[in-house]
Short mmCIF file of C-alpha atoms and ligand atoms in Angstrom, two decimals:
data_model
loop_
_atom_site.label_atom_id
_atom_site.label_comp_id
_atom_site.label_asym_id
_atom_site.label_seq_id
_atom_site.Cartn_x
_atom_site.Cartn_y
_atom_site.Cartn_z
CA MET A 13 -30.58 1.33 -27.71
CA ASN A 14 -28.31 0.68 -24.41
CA THR A 15 -30.42 1.84 -21.40
CA LEU A 16 -27.78 1.76 -19.22
CA PRO A 17 -26.12 4.75 -18.16
CA PHE A 18 -22.56 3.37 -18.51
CA HIS A 19 -21.92 1.56 -21.13
CA PRO A 20 -18.58 -0.78 -22.78
CA ILE A 21 -16.37 0.99 -24.76
CA ARG A 22 -13.21 -1.02 -24.79
CA ALA A 23 -12.03 -4.53 -24.63
CA TYR A 24 -8.62 -5.92 -24.17
CA ARG A 25 -7.55 -9.44 -24.81
CA ALA A 26 -4.38 -11.38 -23.62
CA SER A 27 -4.10 -13.90 -20.84
CA LEU A 28 -6.45 -12.50 -17.23
CA LEU A 29 -5.43 -12.75 -13.76
CA ARG A 30 -8.01 -12.20 -11.08
CA PHE A 31 -8.92 -13.26 -7.58
CA ASP A 32 -12.55 -15.12 -6.30
CA ASP A 33 -14.28 -13.94 -3.19
CA ALA A 34 -12.28 -16.20 -1.04
CA GLY A 35 -8.87 -15.05 -2.44
CA ARG A 36 -8.14 -17.80 -5.19
CA ALA A 37 -6.84 -16.88 -7.99
CA VAL A 38 -8.64 -17.10 -11.32
CA PHE A 39 -6.95 -17.32 -14.70
CA ASP A 40 -8.02 -17.52 -18.60
CA THR A 41 -5.12 -18.05 -20.69
CA ASP A 42 -7.17 -16.35 -23.37
CA GLY A 43 -9.10 -14.17 -21.73
CA LEU A 44 -11.18 -10.75 -22.40
CA LEU A 45 -11.50 -7.44 -20.64
CA VAL A 46 -13.83 -5.30 -20.88
CA VAL A 47 -14.49 -1.71 -19.60
CA ASP A 48 -17.31 0.68 -19.26
CA SER A 49 -17.69 4.22 -19.94
CA ALA A 50 -17.15 4.97 -16.20
CA GLY A 51 -14.36 2.82 -16.19
CA LYS A 52 -15.20 0.01 -13.93
CA VAL A 53 -15.31 -3.69 -15.44
CA ALA A 54 -17.94 -4.40 -17.21
CA ALA A 55 -16.53 -7.98 -18.11
CA ALA A 56 -14.10 -10.43 -17.23
CA GLY A 57 -13.53 -13.83 -18.49
CA ASP A 58 -12.58 -16.29 -21.06
CA TYR A 59 -12.19 -14.50 -24.83
CA ALA A 60 -14.19 -17.81 -25.90
CA SER A 61 -17.11 -17.24 -24.08
CA LEU A 62 -17.33 -13.57 -23.96
CA LYS A 63 -16.50 -12.60 -27.68
CA ALA A 64 -19.77 -12.93 -28.92
CA GLN A 65 -21.46 -10.86 -26.59
CA PHE A 66 -18.98 -7.87 -27.36
CA ALA A 67 -18.44 -8.52 -31.05
CA HIS A 68 -19.32 -4.80 -31.63
CA LEU A 69 -15.85 -3.86 -29.17
CA PRO A 70 -13.11 -4.31 -31.46
CA ALA A 71 -10.66 -5.74 -28.46
CA GLN A 72 -6.87 -4.69 -28.62
CA HIS A 73 -5.20 -7.95 -28.43
CA PHE A 74 -1.77 -8.79 -26.50
CA PRO A 75 -0.61 -11.76 -27.34
CA GLY A 76 1.68 -13.79 -24.91
CA ARG A 77 0.62 -10.95 -22.47
CA ILE A 78 -0.93 -10.81 -18.83
CA ILE A 79 -3.35 -8.59 -17.99
CA ALA A 80 -3.81 -8.48 -13.92
CA PRO A 81 -4.90 -6.49 -11.22
CA GLY A 82 -2.88 -2.88 -10.73
CA PHE A 83 -1.15 -3.64 -7.55
CA VAL A 84 -2.40 -1.62 -4.21
CA ASP A 85 0.75 -0.45 -2.11
CA LEU A 86 -0.59 -0.33 1.42
CA HIS A 87 2.21 1.70 3.10
CA VAL A 88 5.02 4.49 1.75
CA HIS A 89 6.26 7.42 1.96
CA TYR A 90 5.96 9.86 -1.14
CA PRO A 91 8.86 12.34 0.69
CA GLN A 92 11.55 9.58 1.03
CA ILE A 93 12.09 8.94 -2.82
CA ASP A 94 15.68 10.53 -1.83
CA VAL A 95 16.03 8.63 1.44
CA ILE A 96 15.95 5.15 -0.08
CA GLY A 97 19.50 3.26 0.62
CA SER A 98 20.39 5.28 3.14
CA PRO A 99 22.73 3.80 6.02
CA ALA A 100 21.80 3.13 9.56
CA ASP A 101 21.65 1.28 12.50
CA GLY A 102 18.19 1.04 12.96
CA LEU A 103 14.96 3.10 12.38
CA LEU A 104 15.96 5.45 15.13
CA PRO A 105 18.80 6.70 14.06
CA TRP A 106 17.66 6.48 10.55
CA LEU A 107 14.85 8.80 11.39
CA GLU A 108 16.94 11.34 12.67
CA ASN A 109 19.93 11.60 10.37
CA TYR A 110 18.29 11.08 6.79
CA THR A 111 14.31 11.08 7.23
CA PHE A 112 13.68 14.08 9.30
CA PRO A 113 16.48 16.36 7.38
CA GLU A 114 14.78 15.46 4.28
CA GLU A 115 11.29 15.82 5.15
CA LYS A 116 12.10 19.45 6.31
CA ARG A 117 12.23 20.43 2.59
CA TYR A 118 8.67 19.31 2.05
CA VAL A 119 7.36 22.98 3.91
CA ALA A 120 7.86 24.31 0.09
CA GLY A 121 5.29 23.34 -2.18
CA GLU A 122 6.98 23.38 -4.75
CA TYR A 123 9.99 20.82 -3.79
CA SER A 124 6.67 18.80 -2.61
CA ALA A 125 4.90 19.31 -6.30
CA ARG A 126 8.17 17.87 -7.81
CA ALA A 127 8.60 14.72 -6.08
CA ALA A 128 4.74 14.06 -5.91
CA THR A 129 4.89 13.78 -9.74
CA PHE A 130 8.38 11.87 -9.60
CA PHE A 131 6.64 9.54 -7.38
CA ILE A 132 3.49 8.79 -8.97
CA ALA A 133 5.37 8.29 -12.42
CA GLU A 134 7.68 5.93 -10.05
CA LEU A 135 4.10 3.76 -8.85
CA LEU A 136 2.57 3.97 -12.64
CA ARG A 137 5.97 2.23 -14.11
CA ASN A 138 6.12 -0.28 -11.16
CA GLY A 139 2.17 -1.34 -11.68
CA VAL A 140 0.97 0.51 -8.67
CA THR A 141 -2.51 1.99 -8.74
CA THR A 142 -3.43 2.31 -5.23
CA ALA A 143 -1.21 3.82 -2.74
CA LEU A 144 -1.70 4.80 0.91
CA THR A 145 1.07 7.13 1.46
CA PHE A 146 2.19 9.24 4.01
CA ALA A 147 2.85 12.84 3.46
CA THR A 148 5.05 15.06 5.55
CA SER A 149 3.83 17.49 8.51
CA HIS A 150 3.96 20.14 6.01
CA VAL A 151 0.27 21.38 4.39
CA ALA A 152 1.98 21.85 1.49
CA SER A 153 2.85 18.26 1.23
CA VAL A 154 -0.38 17.00 1.11
CA ASN A 155 -1.71 19.37 -1.06
CA ALA A 156 0.68 18.61 -3.85
CA MET A 157 0.34 15.10 -3.37
CA PHE A 158 -3.23 15.42 -4.12
CA GLU A 159 -3.10 17.55 -6.88
CA ALA A 160 -0.66 15.37 -8.67
CA ALA A 161 -2.82 12.17 -7.95
CA ASP A 162 -5.91 14.03 -9.52
CA THR A 163 -4.14 15.02 -12.31
CA ALA A 164 -2.85 11.01 -13.25
CA GLY A 165 -6.23 9.86 -12.26
CA LEU A 166 -5.11 7.86 -9.62
CA ARG A 167 -5.91 6.35 -6.46
CA ILE A 168 -4.23 7.62 -3.63
CA ILE A 169 -4.91 8.10 0.23
CA THR A 170 -2.57 10.44 1.89
CA GLY A 171 -2.60 12.54 4.92
CA LYS A 172 -0.52 15.84 6.83
CA CYS A 173 1.80 13.42 9.04
CA LEU A 174 1.16 14.56 12.91
CA GLN A 175 4.30 14.50 15.32
CA ASP A 176 4.12 17.92 18.14
CA ARG A 177 7.28 16.42 20.23
CA ASN A 178 10.34 14.40 20.11
CA CYS A 179 11.55 15.26 16.80
CA PRO A 180 13.24 18.66 15.54
CA GLU A 181 11.84 22.07 14.59
CA GLY A 182 11.41 22.03 10.93
CA VAL A 183 9.51 18.50 10.83
CA ARG A 184 7.44 18.97 14.17
CA ASP A 185 4.39 20.51 14.33
CA GLU A 186 2.22 22.34 17.01
CA THR A 187 -0.67 20.63 18.34
CA GLU A 188 -3.58 22.90 17.76
CA SER A 189 -2.99 24.14 14.23
CA SER A 190 -2.19 20.08 13.55
CA LEU A 191 -5.54 19.18 13.66
CA ILE A 192 -7.32 22.20 12.36
CA ASP A 193 -4.72 21.66 9.36
CA THR A 194 -6.05 18.14 9.34
CA GLU A 195 -9.91 18.51 9.35
CA SER A 196 -9.46 21.56 6.81
CA LEU A 197 -7.45 19.01 4.58
CA ILE A 198 -10.25 16.40 5.36
CA GLN A 199 -12.85 18.53 3.93
CA ARG A 200 -11.02 19.86 1.10
CA TRP A 201 -9.70 16.15 -0.01
CA HIS A 202 -11.51 13.39 1.14
CA GLY A 203 -13.39 11.59 -1.44
CA LYS A 204 -12.90 14.48 -4.02
CA GLY A 205 -10.83 14.07 -7.53
CA SER A 206 -11.90 13.41 -10.86
CA ARG A 207 -13.66 10.18 -10.46
CA GLY A 208 -13.99 10.40 -6.24
CA GLN A 209 -11.04 8.19 -6.08
CA LEU A 210 -8.50 10.72 -3.48
CA GLY A 211 -8.98 9.60 0.14
CA TYR A 212 -8.10 11.29 3.35
CA ALA A 213 -5.85 9.33 6.00
CA ILE A 214 -5.49 10.89 9.51
CA THR A 215 -1.77 10.10 10.26
CA PRO A 216 -0.31 10.05 13.31
CA ARG A 217 3.86 9.51 12.63
CA PHE A 218 4.03 6.98 15.72
CA ALA A 219 3.00 7.47 19.34
CA PRO A 220 6.09 8.14 20.48
CA ALA A 221 5.92 11.51 18.29
CA CYS A 222 2.63 12.52 19.40
CA SER A 223 1.56 14.22 22.54
CA ASP A 224 -1.27 13.05 24.41
CA ALA A 225 -3.36 16.27 23.51
CA GLN A 226 -2.65 15.59 20.14
CA MET A 227 -3.34 11.93 20.02
CA ARG A 228 -6.98 12.55 21.63
CA GLY A 229 -7.38 15.48 18.67
CA MET A 230 -6.95 12.53 15.99
CA GLY A 231 -9.10 10.34 17.96
CA ALA A 232 -11.93 12.64 18.01
CA LEU A 233 -11.34 13.40 14.31
CA ALA A 234 -11.58 9.53 13.37
CA ALA A 235 -14.94 9.52 15.16
CA LYS A 236 -16.45 12.80 13.53
CA TYR A 237 -15.06 11.51 9.88
CA PRO A 238 -15.42 7.44 9.89
CA ASP A 239 -15.17 7.11 6.57
CA ALA A 240 -11.37 8.60 6.74
CA TRP A 241 -8.55 6.27 6.57
CA ILE A 242 -6.19 6.29 9.49
CA GLN A 243 -2.27 5.37 8.83
CA SER A 244 0.80 5.12 11.48
CA HIS A 245 3.33 3.12 12.59
CA VAL A 246 3.81 0.21 15.38
CA SER A 247 5.77 -2.03 16.63
CA GLU A 248 8.27 -2.16 14.31
CA ASN A 249 11.86 -1.82 16.17
CA VAL A 250 12.91 -2.79 19.32
CA ASP A 251 13.98 0.86 20.56
CA GLU A 252 10.88 2.49 19.34
CA ILE A 253 9.00 0.20 21.25
CA ALA A 254 10.65 0.58 24.21
CA TRP A 255 10.39 4.19 24.15
CA ALA A 256 6.98 3.78 23.47
CA LYS A 257 6.89 2.23 26.80
CA GLU A 258 8.78 4.48 28.77
CA LEU A 259 6.16 7.22 27.05
CA TYR A 260 2.82 5.54 27.68
CA PRO A 261 3.64 3.34 31.22
CA GLU A 262 0.22 2.78 31.44
CA ASP A 263 -0.60 0.97 28.43
CA ALA A 264 -0.91 -2.86 28.31
CA SER A 265 0.92 -2.64 24.89
CA TYR A 266 2.18 0.07 21.95
CA VAL A 267 -1.05 -1.17 20.15
CA SER A 268 -3.43 -0.57 22.69
CA VAL A 269 -2.14 3.27 22.92
CA TYR A 270 -3.44 3.93 19.79
CA ASP A 271 -6.83 1.88 20.55
CA ARG A 272 -7.29 4.32 23.94
CA PHE A 273 -6.82 7.22 21.76
CA GLY A 274 -9.91 5.88 19.30
CA LEU A 275 -7.54 5.22 16.86
CA LEU A 276 -7.79 1.50 16.21
CA ARG A 277 -10.63 0.93 14.04
CA GLU A 278 -11.83 -0.04 10.45
CA LYS A 279 -10.09 1.64 7.99
CA SER A 280 -6.96 2.20 10.16
CA ILE A 281 -3.69 0.93 8.91
CA TYR A 282 -0.56 0.15 11.02
CA ALA A 283 2.95 -0.36 8.97
CA HIS A 284 5.17 -3.05 10.39
CA CYS A 285 3.26 -4.36 13.63
CA ILE A 286 6.53 -6.97 13.75
CA HIS A 287 7.24 -7.68 17.68
CA PHE A 288 3.14 -8.23 18.62
CA ASP A 289 1.84 -11.03 21.07
CA ASP A 290 -1.45 -13.00 20.13
CA ALA A 291 -3.33 -9.93 22.15
CA ASP A 292 -2.02 -7.42 20.20
CA ARG A 293 -3.11 -9.78 17.06
CA ALA A 294 -6.41 -10.34 18.73
CA LEU A 295 -6.89 -6.35 19.50
CA MET A 296 -6.72 -5.78 15.63
CA LYS A 297 -8.26 -8.33 14.51
CA ALA A 298 -11.47 -6.76 17.46
CA ARG A 299 -11.17 -2.91 15.80
CA SER A 300 -11.16 -4.78 12.28
CA ALA A 301 -7.66 -2.80 11.70
CA ALA A 302 -4.86 -3.99 9.62
CA ALA A 303 -1.41 -4.60 8.81
CA ALA A 304 1.12 -2.95 6.31
CA VAL A 305 3.95 -5.77 5.95
CA CYS A 306 6.56 -4.13 5.14
CA PRO A 307 9.44 -6.73 4.39
CA THR A 308 12.06 -5.13 2.50
CA SER A 309 12.01 -2.25 4.66
CA ASN A 310 12.32 -4.88 7.81
CA LEU A 311 15.11 -6.41 6.07
CA PHE A 312 16.76 -3.53 5.13
CA LEU A 313 16.45 -1.76 8.58
CA GLY A 314 17.11 -4.55 10.37
CA SER A 315 13.81 -4.19 12.14
CA GLY A 316 12.54 -7.97 12.45
CA ASN A 317 10.32 -10.51 10.82
CA PHE A 318 6.53 -10.59 10.45
CA ASP A 319 4.76 -13.47 11.22
CA PHE A 320 2.89 -14.39 8.43
CA ALA A 321 1.78 -17.45 10.57
CA ALA A 322 0.39 -15.85 13.32
CA ALA A 323 -0.98 -13.36 11.73
CA GLN A 324 -3.04 -15.79 9.60
CA SER A 325 -4.39 -17.79 12.56
CA GLY A 326 -5.00 -15.03 14.79
CA GLY A 327 -7.25 -14.04 11.86
CA MET A 328 -5.61 -10.42 11.74
CA ALA A 329 -5.72 -8.68 8.14
CA HIS A 330 -2.65 -7.72 6.63
CA GLY A 331 -1.89 -6.81 2.96
CA LEU A 332 1.79 -5.87 1.05
CA ALA A 333 3.62 -2.59 1.56
CA SER A 334 6.86 -1.36 -0.01
CA ASP A 335 7.28 1.60 2.93
CA VAL A 336 9.84 3.29 0.68
CA GLY A 337 12.26 4.61 1.61
CA GLY A 338 12.53 2.32 4.88
CA GLY A 339 11.93 0.11 1.94
CA THR A 340 14.17 -0.53 -0.97
CA SER A 341 12.01 -0.84 -3.86
CA PHE A 342 8.89 0.30 -5.61
CA SER A 343 8.68 -3.19 -7.28
CA PRO A 344 5.53 -4.94 -5.99
CA PHE A 345 7.75 -8.06 -7.20
CA LYS A 346 10.54 -6.96 -4.96
CA THR A 347 7.92 -6.77 -2.23
CA MET A 348 6.38 -10.07 -2.79
CA LEU A 349 9.78 -11.80 -2.77
CA ALA A 350 10.61 -10.44 0.32
CA ALA A 351 7.77 -11.31 1.55
CA HIS A 352 8.15 -14.84 0.45
CA TYR A 353 11.47 -15.13 2.34
CA VAL A 354 10.38 -13.93 5.42
CA SER A 355 7.41 -16.21 5.39
CA ARG A 356 10.33 -19.10 4.87
CA SER A 357 12.54 -17.84 7.71
CA THR A 358 12.39 -19.78 10.68
CA SER A 359 14.25 -17.41 13.18
CA ARG A 360 12.15 -15.18 15.31
CA SER A 361 13.64 -12.07 16.54
CA HIS A 362 13.30 -13.26 20.10
CA SER A 363 15.01 -16.67 19.02
CA GLN A 364 12.19 -18.84 20.01
CA ALA A 365 11.13 -21.54 17.39
CA LYS A 366 8.68 -20.31 15.21
CA GLN A 367 6.09 -22.09 12.76
CA ALA A 368 7.15 -21.09 9.28
CA VAL A 369 4.23 -20.24 6.84
CA THR A 370 4.80 -20.83 2.69
CA LEU A 371 2.51 -18.08 1.09
CA SER A 372 2.01 -19.51 -2.39
CA PRO A 373 2.74 -17.30 -5.34
CA GLU A 374 -1.12 -16.72 -5.64
CA GLN A 375 -1.41 -15.69 -2.02
CA LEU A 376 1.62 -12.98 -2.18
CA TRP A 377 0.15 -11.89 -5.19
CA TRP A 378 -2.85 -11.50 -3.64
CA LEU A 379 -1.49 -9.78 -0.25
CA HIS A 380 -0.37 -7.12 -2.51
CA THR A 381 -3.99 -6.40 -5.01
CA ALA A 382 -7.49 -7.73 -3.59
CA GLY A 383 -6.23 -8.68 -0.28
CA ALA A 384 -4.65 -5.10 0.09
CA ALA A 385 -7.77 -3.62 -0.82
CA LYS A 386 -9.26 -5.64 0.91
CA ALA A 387 -7.43 -4.20 4.30
CA LEU A 388 -8.45 -0.63 2.67
CA ALA A 389 -11.79 -1.44 3.25
CA LEU A 390 -11.89 -0.85 -0.79
CA GLU A 391 -12.93 -4.85 -1.64
CA GLY A 392 -14.52 -5.22 -4.55
CA VAL A 393 -13.33 -1.40 -5.68
CA VAL A 394 -9.82 -1.71 -6.51
CA GLY A 395 -7.23 -4.64 -6.42
CA ASN A 396 -9.22 -6.85 -8.65
CA LEU A 397 -10.68 -7.54 -11.70
CA GLN A 398 -14.19 -8.40 -11.09
CA ILE A 399 -16.97 -7.18 -12.70
CA GLY A 400 -17.92 -3.42 -11.10
CA CYS A 401 -13.84 -2.81 -10.00
CA ASP A 402 -12.03 0.07 -11.16
CA ALA A 403 -10.43 -1.13 -14.60
CA ASP A 404 -7.24 0.00 -12.89
CA PHE A 405 -4.57 -2.92 -14.48
CA VAL A 406 -1.39 -3.79 -15.53
CA ILE A 407 -0.16 -5.83 -18.69
CA LEU A 408 2.67 -7.72 -18.15
CA ASN A 409 5.27 -9.06 -20.69
CA PRO A 410 6.94 -12.69 -19.39
CA GLN A 411 9.21 -12.29 -21.92
CA ALA A 412 10.66 -9.14 -20.77
CA THR A 413 13.74 -9.97 -20.51
CA PRO A 414 15.77 -13.09 -21.78
CA LEU A 415 15.78 -14.76 -18.58
CA LEU A 416 11.98 -14.23 -17.77
CA ALA A 417 11.37 -15.39 -21.24
CA ARG A 418 13.53 -18.50 -20.96
CA ARG A 419 12.21 -19.10 -17.22
CA THR A 420 8.59 -18.51 -18.00
CA ALA A 421 8.32 -20.57 -21.18
CA ARG A 422 9.17 -23.76 -18.96
CA ALA A 423 6.23 -23.17 -16.14
CA GLU A 424 3.50 -25.62 -16.47
CA SER A 425 1.19 -24.25 -14.14
CA LEU A 426 -0.56 -20.88 -12.91
CA ALA A 427 1.56 -21.17 -9.34
CA GLU A 428 5.13 -21.52 -11.63
CA MET A 429 4.30 -18.58 -13.80
CA LEU A 430 3.27 -16.41 -10.83
CA PHE A 431 6.57 -17.70 -8.94
CA ALA A 432 8.82 -17.24 -12.04
CA LEU A 433 7.46 -13.50 -12.34
CA ILE A 434 7.75 -13.05 -8.74
CA VAL A 435 11.40 -13.83 -8.15
CA LEU A 436 12.58 -12.74 -11.88
CA GLY A 437 9.97 -9.49 -12.03
CA ASP A 438 10.86 -6.05 -11.84
CA ASP A 439 9.67 -2.58 -13.58
CA ARG A 440 10.34 -4.36 -16.41
CA LEU A 441 7.73 -6.90 -16.52
CA ILE A 442 5.48 -3.66 -16.39
CA GLU A 443 4.43 -3.00 -20.15
CA GLN A 444 1.36 -0.42 -19.42
CA THR A 445 -0.53 0.36 -16.63
CA HIS A 446 -4.09 1.50 -17.01
CA VAL A 447 -5.79 3.49 -14.28
CA ALA A 448 -9.64 3.42 -14.87
CA SER A 449 -9.87 7.22 -16.03
CA SER A 450 -7.12 6.51 -18.93
N1 LIG B 505 8.23 5.45 12.41
C1 LIG B 505 7.99 6.76 12.40
N2 LIG B 505 8.37 7.08 11.06
C2 LIG B 505 8.99 6.46 10.57
C3 LIG B 505 9.13 6.31 9.08
O1 LIG B 505 9.11 7.58 8.17
N3 LIG B 505 9.34 5.04 8.66
C4 LIG B 505 9.50 3.65 9.00
N4 LIG B 505 9.80 2.93 8.55
N5 LIG B 505 8.73 3.94 10.21
C5 LIG B 505 8.91 4.97 11.02
ZN1 LIG B 506 6.49 4.01 7.12
#
């Protein structure tokens, strides 16, 4: 008799990729993944070693395929699916001319719901099973996203974007009601969903668009709800940084503005963090905050390059993110490839020499799975396939295109295989995406 509350119910056999606690890739050429009735990983490892134990479970066999953790997108904007690829001179005109006009439309629940459904389908098509996404400043946009995520059983963290100044009517909110709405939404959605997978993120758009009173109010909510996430933008673009300096002249730096208001803490994720100095990185580290690195967005908007070497040596937690619609693709393969280019680049935006760091393919993959999960304080929950993790996974087909088939057949090591997938891969590589409930 089985006395465990949850019992193994499904098994999948294929090559299997996961990560150990030190972030090293673990790969079984012929592996087995066993999922229990709660949608968690019950066993993962070499098929030959596990097959006797799970002989009663007929394994679905995927020869030639790779089972890998579902990807974690650490920063994305679901209301910007129709903004991707909009030409602009840089961040601020891009916000003004494309992003804010589009986001105004999300005042309508039906418009938001259609976009949310499309967005979730696009995440799944690209193998993304956890996302920290902005909504707009409209409550309807938050409800629509949580409802769509709940229907799909997907782990989504989102929140109402707060922006009570320096932005146009239609997206600008009002200080007091924005804080009241945020608290009601936390109470309605945080920790809810069919398996408790929905999470709330307190979401200042960025300090230049928030009044002192709004920042203070968000800091109070962050203290009252320490389990909620915080997401925002910082130090992305030189004009934005100069503007933040004008608006907050007393603060030592842009990121210390968030700190002064109590918005820098564990479970806070700041997108970009490009033009940081060592003191900024040390502050992020001291507060256990994490950076969402958005390479396709930074390249597209000409914002600058994230300094991977300095982040590593300074111990600032970071993970990868699409940042759609500043970012150009939902595909984690495109994001990892862009991160590779950036990590290799030796020119810094301030034209000083910069130490290049070569991220291995395993590191790039970790930064978009287990590493991104760690940044979210969801280590051991998502982004990996160790025992106890949510069984959120993808089945990759390395023969998905003629070129992929040809190149991966020549791979002589795990690093070569993963790099070929990163360089040549896109949504065609994702044959199936499973979330814990499916
Ligand atoms: N800073 C403030 N808002 C945004 C946004 O929507 N996208 C990006 N990339 N940066 C921002
Ligand atoms: Zn963003």
